[in-house]
Short mmCIF file of C-alpha atoms in Angstrom, two decimals:
data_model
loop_
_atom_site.label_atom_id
_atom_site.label_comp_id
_atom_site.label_asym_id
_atom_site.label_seq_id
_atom_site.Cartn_x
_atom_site.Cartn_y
_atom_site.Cartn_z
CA UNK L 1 -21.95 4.28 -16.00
CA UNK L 2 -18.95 6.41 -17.37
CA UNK L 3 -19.43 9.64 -18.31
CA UNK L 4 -19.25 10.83 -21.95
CA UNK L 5 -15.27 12.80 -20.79
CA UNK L 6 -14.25 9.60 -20.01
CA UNK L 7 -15.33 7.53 -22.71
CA UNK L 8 -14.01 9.91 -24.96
CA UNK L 9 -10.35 10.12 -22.92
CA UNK L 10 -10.37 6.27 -22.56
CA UNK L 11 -11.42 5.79 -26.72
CA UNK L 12 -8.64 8.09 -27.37
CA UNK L 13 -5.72 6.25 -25.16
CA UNK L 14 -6.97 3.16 -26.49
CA UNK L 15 -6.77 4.03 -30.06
CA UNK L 16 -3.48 5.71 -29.70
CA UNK L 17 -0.73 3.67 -31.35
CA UNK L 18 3.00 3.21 -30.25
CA UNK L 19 3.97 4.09 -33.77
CA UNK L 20 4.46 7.37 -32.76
CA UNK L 21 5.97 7.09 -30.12
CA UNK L 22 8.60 4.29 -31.26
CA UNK L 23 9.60 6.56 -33.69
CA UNK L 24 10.35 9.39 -30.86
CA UNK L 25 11.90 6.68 -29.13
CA UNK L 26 14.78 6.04 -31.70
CA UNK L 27 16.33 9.33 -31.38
CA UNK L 28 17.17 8.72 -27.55
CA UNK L 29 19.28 6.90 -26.01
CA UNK L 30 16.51 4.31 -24.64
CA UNK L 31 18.14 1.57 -22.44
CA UNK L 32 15.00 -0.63 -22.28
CA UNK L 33 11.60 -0.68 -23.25
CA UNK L 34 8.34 -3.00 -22.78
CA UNK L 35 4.10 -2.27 -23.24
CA UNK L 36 2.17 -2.52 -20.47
CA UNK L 37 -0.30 -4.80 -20.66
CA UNK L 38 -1.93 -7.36 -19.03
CA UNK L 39 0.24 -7.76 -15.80
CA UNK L 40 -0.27 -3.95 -14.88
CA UNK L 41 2.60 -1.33 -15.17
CA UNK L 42 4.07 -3.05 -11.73
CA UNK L 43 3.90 -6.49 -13.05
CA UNK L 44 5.76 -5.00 -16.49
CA UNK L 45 8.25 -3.08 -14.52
CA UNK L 46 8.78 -5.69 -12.54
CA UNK L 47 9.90 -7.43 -15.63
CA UNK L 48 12.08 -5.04 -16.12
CA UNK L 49 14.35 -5.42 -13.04
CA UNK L 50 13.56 -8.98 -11.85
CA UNK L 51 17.25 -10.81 -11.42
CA UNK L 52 18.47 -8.06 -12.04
CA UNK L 53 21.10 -5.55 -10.28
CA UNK L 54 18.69 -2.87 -10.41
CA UNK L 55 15.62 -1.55 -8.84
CA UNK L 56 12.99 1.01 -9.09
CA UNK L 57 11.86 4.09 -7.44
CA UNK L 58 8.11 4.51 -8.50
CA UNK L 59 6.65 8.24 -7.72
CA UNK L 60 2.94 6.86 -7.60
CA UNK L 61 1.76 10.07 -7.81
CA UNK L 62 3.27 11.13 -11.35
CA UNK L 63 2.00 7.69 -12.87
CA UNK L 64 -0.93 9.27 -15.04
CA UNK L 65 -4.14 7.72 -13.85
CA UNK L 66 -7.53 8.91 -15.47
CA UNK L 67 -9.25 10.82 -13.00
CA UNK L 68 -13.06 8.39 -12.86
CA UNK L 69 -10.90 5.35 -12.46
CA UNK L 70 -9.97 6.23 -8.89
CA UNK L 71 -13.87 6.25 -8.06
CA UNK L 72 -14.38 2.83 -9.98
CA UNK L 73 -12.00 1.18 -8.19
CA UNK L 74 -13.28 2.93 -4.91
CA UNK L 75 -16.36 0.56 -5.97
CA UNK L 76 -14.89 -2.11 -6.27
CA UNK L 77 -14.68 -2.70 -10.13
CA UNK L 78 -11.53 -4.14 -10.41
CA UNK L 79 -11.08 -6.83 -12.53
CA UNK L 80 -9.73 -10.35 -11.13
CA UNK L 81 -7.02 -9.91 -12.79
CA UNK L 82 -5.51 -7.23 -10.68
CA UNK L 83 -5.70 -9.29 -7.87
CA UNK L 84 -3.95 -12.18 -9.30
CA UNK L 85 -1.44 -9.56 -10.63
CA UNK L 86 -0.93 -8.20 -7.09
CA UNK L 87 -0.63 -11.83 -5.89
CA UNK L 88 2.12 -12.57 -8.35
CA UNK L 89 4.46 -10.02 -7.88
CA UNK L 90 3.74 -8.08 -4.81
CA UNK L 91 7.05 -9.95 -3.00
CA UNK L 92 8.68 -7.50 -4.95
CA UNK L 93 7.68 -3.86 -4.84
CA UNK L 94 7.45 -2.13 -1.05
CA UNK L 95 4.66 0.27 -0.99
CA UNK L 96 5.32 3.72 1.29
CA UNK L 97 2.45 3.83 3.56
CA UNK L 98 1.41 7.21 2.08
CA UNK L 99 0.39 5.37 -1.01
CA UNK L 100 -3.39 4.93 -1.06
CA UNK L 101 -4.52 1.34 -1.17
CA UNK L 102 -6.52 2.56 -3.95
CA UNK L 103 -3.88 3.78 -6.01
CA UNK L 104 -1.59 0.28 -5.18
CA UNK L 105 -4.70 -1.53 -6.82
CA UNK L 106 -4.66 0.88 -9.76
CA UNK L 107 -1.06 0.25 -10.39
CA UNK L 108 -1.69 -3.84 -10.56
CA UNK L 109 -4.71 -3.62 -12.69
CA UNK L 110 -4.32 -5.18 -15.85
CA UNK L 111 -6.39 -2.58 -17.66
CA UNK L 112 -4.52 -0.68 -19.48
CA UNK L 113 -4.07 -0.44 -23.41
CA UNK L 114 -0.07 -1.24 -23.86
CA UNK L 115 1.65 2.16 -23.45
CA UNK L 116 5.10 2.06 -23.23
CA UNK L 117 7.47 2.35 -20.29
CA UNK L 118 11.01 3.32 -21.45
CA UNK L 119 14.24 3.22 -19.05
CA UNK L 120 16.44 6.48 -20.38
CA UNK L 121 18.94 8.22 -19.06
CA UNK L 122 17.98 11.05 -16.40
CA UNK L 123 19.83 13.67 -18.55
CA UNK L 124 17.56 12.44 -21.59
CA UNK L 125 14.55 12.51 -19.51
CA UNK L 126 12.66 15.84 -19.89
CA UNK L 127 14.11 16.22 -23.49
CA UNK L 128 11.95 12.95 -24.23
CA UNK L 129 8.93 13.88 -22.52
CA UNK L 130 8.97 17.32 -24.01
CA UNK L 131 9.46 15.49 -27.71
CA UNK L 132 6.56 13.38 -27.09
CA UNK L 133 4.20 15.47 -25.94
CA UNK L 134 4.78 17.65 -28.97
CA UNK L 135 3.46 14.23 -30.85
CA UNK L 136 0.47 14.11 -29.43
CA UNK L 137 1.10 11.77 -26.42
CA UNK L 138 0.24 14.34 -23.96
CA UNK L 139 -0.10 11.77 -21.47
CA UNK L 140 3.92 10.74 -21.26
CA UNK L 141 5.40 11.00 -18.15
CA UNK L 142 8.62 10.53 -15.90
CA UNK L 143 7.10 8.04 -13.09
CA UNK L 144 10.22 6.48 -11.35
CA UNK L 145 13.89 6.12 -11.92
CA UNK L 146 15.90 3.10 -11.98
CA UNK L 147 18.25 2.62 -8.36
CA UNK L 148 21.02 0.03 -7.69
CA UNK L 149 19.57 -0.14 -4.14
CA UNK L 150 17.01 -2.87 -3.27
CA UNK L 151 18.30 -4.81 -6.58
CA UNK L 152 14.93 -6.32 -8.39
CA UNK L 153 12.48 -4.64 -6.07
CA UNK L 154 10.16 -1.74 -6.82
CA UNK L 155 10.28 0.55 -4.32
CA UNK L 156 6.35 2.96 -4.49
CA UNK L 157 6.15 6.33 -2.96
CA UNK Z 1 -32.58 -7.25 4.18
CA UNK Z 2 -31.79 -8.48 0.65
CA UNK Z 3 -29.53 -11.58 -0.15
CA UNK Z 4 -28.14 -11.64 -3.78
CA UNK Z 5 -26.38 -14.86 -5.10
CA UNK Z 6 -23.63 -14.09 -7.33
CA UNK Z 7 -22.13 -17.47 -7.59
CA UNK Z 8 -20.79 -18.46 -11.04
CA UNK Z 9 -20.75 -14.41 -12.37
CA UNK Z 10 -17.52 -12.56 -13.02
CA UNK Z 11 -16.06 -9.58 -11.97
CA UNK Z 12 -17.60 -6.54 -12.35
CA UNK Z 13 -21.18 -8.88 -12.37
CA UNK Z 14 -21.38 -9.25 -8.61
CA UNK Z 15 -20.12 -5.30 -7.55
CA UNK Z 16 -22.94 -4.32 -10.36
CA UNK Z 17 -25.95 -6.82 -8.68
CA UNK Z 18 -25.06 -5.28 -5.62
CA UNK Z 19 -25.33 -2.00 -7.10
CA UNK Z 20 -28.44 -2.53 -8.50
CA UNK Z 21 -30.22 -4.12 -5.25
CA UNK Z 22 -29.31 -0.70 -3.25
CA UNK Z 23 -30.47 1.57 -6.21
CA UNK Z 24 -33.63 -0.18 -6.07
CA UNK Z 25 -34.70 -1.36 -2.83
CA UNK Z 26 -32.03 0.30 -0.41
CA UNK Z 27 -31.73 -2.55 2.12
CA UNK Z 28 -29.99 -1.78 5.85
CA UNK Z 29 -28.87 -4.94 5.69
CA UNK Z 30 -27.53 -7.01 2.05
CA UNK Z 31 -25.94 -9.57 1.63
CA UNK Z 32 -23.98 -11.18 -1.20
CA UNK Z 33 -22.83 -14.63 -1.75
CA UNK Z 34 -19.84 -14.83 -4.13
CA UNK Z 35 -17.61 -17.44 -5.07
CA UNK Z 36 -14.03 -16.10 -5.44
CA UNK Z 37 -11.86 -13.77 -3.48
CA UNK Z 38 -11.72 -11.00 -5.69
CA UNK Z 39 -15.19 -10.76 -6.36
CA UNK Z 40 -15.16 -10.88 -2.41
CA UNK Z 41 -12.97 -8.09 -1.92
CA UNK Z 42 -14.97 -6.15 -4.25
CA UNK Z 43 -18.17 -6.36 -3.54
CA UNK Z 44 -16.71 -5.62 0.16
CA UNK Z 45 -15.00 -2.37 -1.26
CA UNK Z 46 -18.50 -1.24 -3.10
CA UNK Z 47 -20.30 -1.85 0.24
CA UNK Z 48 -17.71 0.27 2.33
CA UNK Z 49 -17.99 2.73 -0.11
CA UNK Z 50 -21.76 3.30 0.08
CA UNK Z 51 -21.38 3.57 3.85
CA UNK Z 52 -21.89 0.06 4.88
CA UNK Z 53 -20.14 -1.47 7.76
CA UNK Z 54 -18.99 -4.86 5.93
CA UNK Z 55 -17.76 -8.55 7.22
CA UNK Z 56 -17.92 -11.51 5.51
CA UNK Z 57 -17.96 -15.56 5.90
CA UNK Z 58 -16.50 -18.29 4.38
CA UNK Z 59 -19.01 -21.21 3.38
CA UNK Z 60 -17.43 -23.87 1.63
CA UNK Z 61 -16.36 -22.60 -1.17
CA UNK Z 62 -18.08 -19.80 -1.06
CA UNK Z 63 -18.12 -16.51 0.80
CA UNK Z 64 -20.72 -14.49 2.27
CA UNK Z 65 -20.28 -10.93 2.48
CA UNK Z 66 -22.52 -9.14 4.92
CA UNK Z 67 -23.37 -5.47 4.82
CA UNK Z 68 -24.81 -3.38 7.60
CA UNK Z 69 -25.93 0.17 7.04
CA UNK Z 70 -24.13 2.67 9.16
CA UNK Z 71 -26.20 4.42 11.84
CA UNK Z 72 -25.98 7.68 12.67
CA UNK Z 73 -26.54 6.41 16.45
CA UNK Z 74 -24.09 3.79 15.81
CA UNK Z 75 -21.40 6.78 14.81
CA UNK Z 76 -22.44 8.72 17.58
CA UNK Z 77 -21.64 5.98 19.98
CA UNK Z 78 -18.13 5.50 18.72
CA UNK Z 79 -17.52 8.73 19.08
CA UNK Z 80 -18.28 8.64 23.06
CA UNK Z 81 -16.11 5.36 22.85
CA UNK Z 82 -13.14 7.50 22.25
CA UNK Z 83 -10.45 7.30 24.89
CA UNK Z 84 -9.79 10.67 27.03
CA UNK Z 85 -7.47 12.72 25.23
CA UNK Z 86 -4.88 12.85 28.39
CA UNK Z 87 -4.99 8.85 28.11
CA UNK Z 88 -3.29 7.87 25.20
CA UNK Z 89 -0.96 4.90 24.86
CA UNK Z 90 1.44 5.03 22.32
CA UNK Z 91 3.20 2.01 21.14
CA UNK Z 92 5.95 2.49 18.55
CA UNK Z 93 7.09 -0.16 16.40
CA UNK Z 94 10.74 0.09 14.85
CA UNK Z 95 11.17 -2.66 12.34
CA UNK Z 96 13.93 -0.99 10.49
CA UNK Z 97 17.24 0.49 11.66
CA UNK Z 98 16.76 3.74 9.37
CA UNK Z 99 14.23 5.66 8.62
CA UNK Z 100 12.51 5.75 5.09
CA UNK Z 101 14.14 4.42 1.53
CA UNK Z 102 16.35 6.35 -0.02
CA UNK Z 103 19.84 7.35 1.25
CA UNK Z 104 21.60 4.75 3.93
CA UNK Z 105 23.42 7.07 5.73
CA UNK Z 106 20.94 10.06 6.16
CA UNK Z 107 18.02 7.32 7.41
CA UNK Z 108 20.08 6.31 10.22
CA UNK Z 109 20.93 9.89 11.07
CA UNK Z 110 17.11 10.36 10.77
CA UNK Z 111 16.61 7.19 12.92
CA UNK Z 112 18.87 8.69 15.93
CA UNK Z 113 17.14 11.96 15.84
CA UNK Z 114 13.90 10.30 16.23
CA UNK Z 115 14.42 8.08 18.93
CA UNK Z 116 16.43 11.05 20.64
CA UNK Z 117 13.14 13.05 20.30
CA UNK Z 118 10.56 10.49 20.95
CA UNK Z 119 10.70 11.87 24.65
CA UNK Z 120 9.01 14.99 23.66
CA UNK Z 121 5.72 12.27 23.59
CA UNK Z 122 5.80 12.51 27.19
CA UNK Z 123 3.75 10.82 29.29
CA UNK Z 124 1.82 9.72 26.42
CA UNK Z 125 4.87 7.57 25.01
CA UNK Z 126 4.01 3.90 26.59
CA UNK Z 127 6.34 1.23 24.67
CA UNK Z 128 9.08 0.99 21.96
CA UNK Z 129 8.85 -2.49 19.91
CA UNK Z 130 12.03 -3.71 18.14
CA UNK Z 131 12.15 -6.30 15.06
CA UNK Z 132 13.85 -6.95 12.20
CA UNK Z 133 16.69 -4.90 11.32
CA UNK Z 134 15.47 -2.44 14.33
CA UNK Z 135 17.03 -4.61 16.80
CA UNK Z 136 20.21 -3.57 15.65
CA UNK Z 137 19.39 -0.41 17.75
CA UNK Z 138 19.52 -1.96 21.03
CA UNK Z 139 22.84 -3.93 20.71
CA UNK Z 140 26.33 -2.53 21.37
CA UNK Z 141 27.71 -0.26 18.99
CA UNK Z 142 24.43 1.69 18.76
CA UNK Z 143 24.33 4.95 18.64
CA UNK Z 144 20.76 5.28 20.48
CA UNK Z 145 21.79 3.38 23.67
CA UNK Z 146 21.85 6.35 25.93
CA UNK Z 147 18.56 7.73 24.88
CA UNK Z 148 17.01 4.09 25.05
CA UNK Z 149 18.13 4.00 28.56
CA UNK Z 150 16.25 7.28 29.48
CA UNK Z 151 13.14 6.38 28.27
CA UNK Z 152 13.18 3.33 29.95
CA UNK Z 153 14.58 4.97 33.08
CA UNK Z 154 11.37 6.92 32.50
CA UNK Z 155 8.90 3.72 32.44
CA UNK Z 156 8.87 2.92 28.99
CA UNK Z 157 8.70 -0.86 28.59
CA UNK Z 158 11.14 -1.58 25.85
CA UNK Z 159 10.70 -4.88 24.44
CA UNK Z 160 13.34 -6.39 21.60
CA UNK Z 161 11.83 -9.31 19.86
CA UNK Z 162 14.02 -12.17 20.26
CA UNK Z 163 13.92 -14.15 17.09
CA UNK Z 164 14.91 -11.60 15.80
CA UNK Z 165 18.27 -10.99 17.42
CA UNK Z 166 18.90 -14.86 17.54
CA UNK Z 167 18.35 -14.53 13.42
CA UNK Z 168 21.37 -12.30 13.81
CA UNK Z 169 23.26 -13.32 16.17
CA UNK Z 170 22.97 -10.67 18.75
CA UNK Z 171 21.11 -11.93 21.25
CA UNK Z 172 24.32 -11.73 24.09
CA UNK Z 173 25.14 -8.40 22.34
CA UNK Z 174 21.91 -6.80 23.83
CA UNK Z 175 22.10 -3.71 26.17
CA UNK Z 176 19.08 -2.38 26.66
CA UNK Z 177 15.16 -3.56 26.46
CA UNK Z 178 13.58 -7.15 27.65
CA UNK Z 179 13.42 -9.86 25.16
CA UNK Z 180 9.86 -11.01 23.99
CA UNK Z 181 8.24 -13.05 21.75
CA UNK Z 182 5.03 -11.86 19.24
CA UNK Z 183 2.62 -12.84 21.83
CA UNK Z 184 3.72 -10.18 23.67
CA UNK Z 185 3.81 -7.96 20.84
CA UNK Z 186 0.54 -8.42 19.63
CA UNK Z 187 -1.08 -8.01 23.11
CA UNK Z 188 0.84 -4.88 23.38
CA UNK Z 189 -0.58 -4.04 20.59
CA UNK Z 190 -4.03 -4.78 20.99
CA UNK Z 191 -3.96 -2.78 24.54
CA UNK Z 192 -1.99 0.51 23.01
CA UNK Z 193 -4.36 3.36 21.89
CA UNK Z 194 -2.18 4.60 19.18
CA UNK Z 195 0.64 2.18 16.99
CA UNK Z 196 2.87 3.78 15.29
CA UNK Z 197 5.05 1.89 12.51
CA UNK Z 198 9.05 3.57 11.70
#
């Protein structure tokens, strides 16, 4: 059903280790750090602020989403694991209306391949990015910062 | 039409049957009988998304979801169903004193500008719905009072919901606006032509 661009993009960012970028990683000042796996990147950064005296801002549109996986879930393929992910934490990320329900789903779905989601200083930020991309992990991105205001909620935009 | 029993089969299994049965017969009508909500939800989401107009039924433990080919009559009738343009009824619901995330100070400066505009609606403008942390807007020490009481000067119905400002503790504090309950609301609702949510 996929076409041969996406098996080939999806192949890669599976078989892309951390290694790489660990080793970027060390050279920042990286406050926290988790893979995303099974509980979908809001399940993981919930993780990250649950109990905590911190929240999250979420930009849902810089979160890099490959572009065929918008029509999948369109058709329904999501796995029912995202649901039960959704069902699990939703009590604690808002979504802004202007996020597609789509997209929400997408960002619950527990199929990704363990990428990591680092909390570094804004300052740091772009340096970071820049450095990683130069490894090869052309698809790191800043997707959200960390707010004091709602503590342990994720806020989506 | 087609039935398809996709009891027992996981997720993507049912979406994909489904799939299949339009490819190869395209049915107006299909139906699918699944046996968990997400497979549920899905094979509702694939149905919408081929154009189907979709419902489904619990039966047991199972569900039925029911897909009915769009019309092109049927579209054209909802069309004509549209309400005049010079007819609207807008309800708009304020469950929040400010207005969007992000800075405290400049949503509630956002939050007075809007209800000091929402006149420009017009005739159009029908009710104002309070909950939550909105209520706050309609007790004393409000900075929206004055424009409240124009609009409702004006005929807008403005109703405050009342658990709300018993949850905290403002119900003698109220100034403007009728107490209601979410019967009220809802029917409001139901009867407005356009809801919009601050």
């Amino acid at each position: 059903m996929a076409s041969p661009e996406t098996i080939n993009l999806v192949t890669r960012l599976m078989a892309t280790l951390n290694k790489d970028a660990a080793t970027v990683m060390k050279n920042y000042p990286v406050h926290a750090c988790t893979d995303i796996t099974g509980f979908g990147l809001l399940g993981h950064l919930a993780e990250m602020v649950i109990d905590s005296n911190s929240g999250i801002q979420l930009m849902a549109d810089q979160v890099p989403i490959m572009p065929e996986a918008l029509e999948y879930a369109r058709m329904g393929l999501f796995p029912v694991g995202a649901y039960k992910n959704r069902e699990f934490r939703e009590s604690m990320v808002r979504f802004s209306p202007a996020v597609d329900l789509l997209v929400q789903d997408i960002l619950f779905d527990p199929q990704t391949s363990g990428g990591l989601l680092m909390a570094v200083g804004r300052e740091k930020a772009d340096e970071l990015i820049e450095e990683l991309k130069a490894k090869g992990i052309d698809q790191a991105a800043v997707i959200g910062e960390v707010a004091a205001e709602p503590a342990a909620t994720i806020l989506v935009f | 039409m087609q039935e398809i029993d996709a009891r027992g089969l996981a997720c993507p299994a049912p979406v994909l049957l489904a799939k299949e049965a339009l490819e190869k017969e395209n049915p107006d009508i299909l139906k699918v009988t699944v046996d968990n909500a997400a497979a549920k939800q899905n094979v509702a989401r694939f149905l919408t998304s081929r154009g189907f107009r979709v419902s489904d039924t619990r039966k047991g433990d199972d569900f039925e979801v029911s897909g009915e080919k769009e019309k092109a009559e049927a579209l054209q009738d909802m069309i004509c169903e549209m309400p005049a343009a010079d007819a609207k009824k807008i309800l708009v619901m304020i469950a929040t004193d400010r207005v969007g995330y992000g800075d405290d100070e400049l949503g509630l400066k956002l939050m007075t500008s809007f209800i000091k505009t929402l006149k420009e609606m017009g005739p159009d403008l029908w009710r104002l719905v309070f909950v939550n942390n909105g209520v706050k807007l309609t007790v004393k020490g409000s900075e929206v009072l004055e424009p409240l009481k124009e609009l409702e000067s004006n005929g807008n119905k403005i109703l405050v919901c009342g658990t709300c400002l018993n949850h905290f503790n403002l119900l003698d504090q109220k100034l403007v606006g009728e107490t209601t309950n979410m019967l009220d609301i809802v029917t409001a609702m139901q009867l407005a032509d356009k809801v919009i949510n601050i």
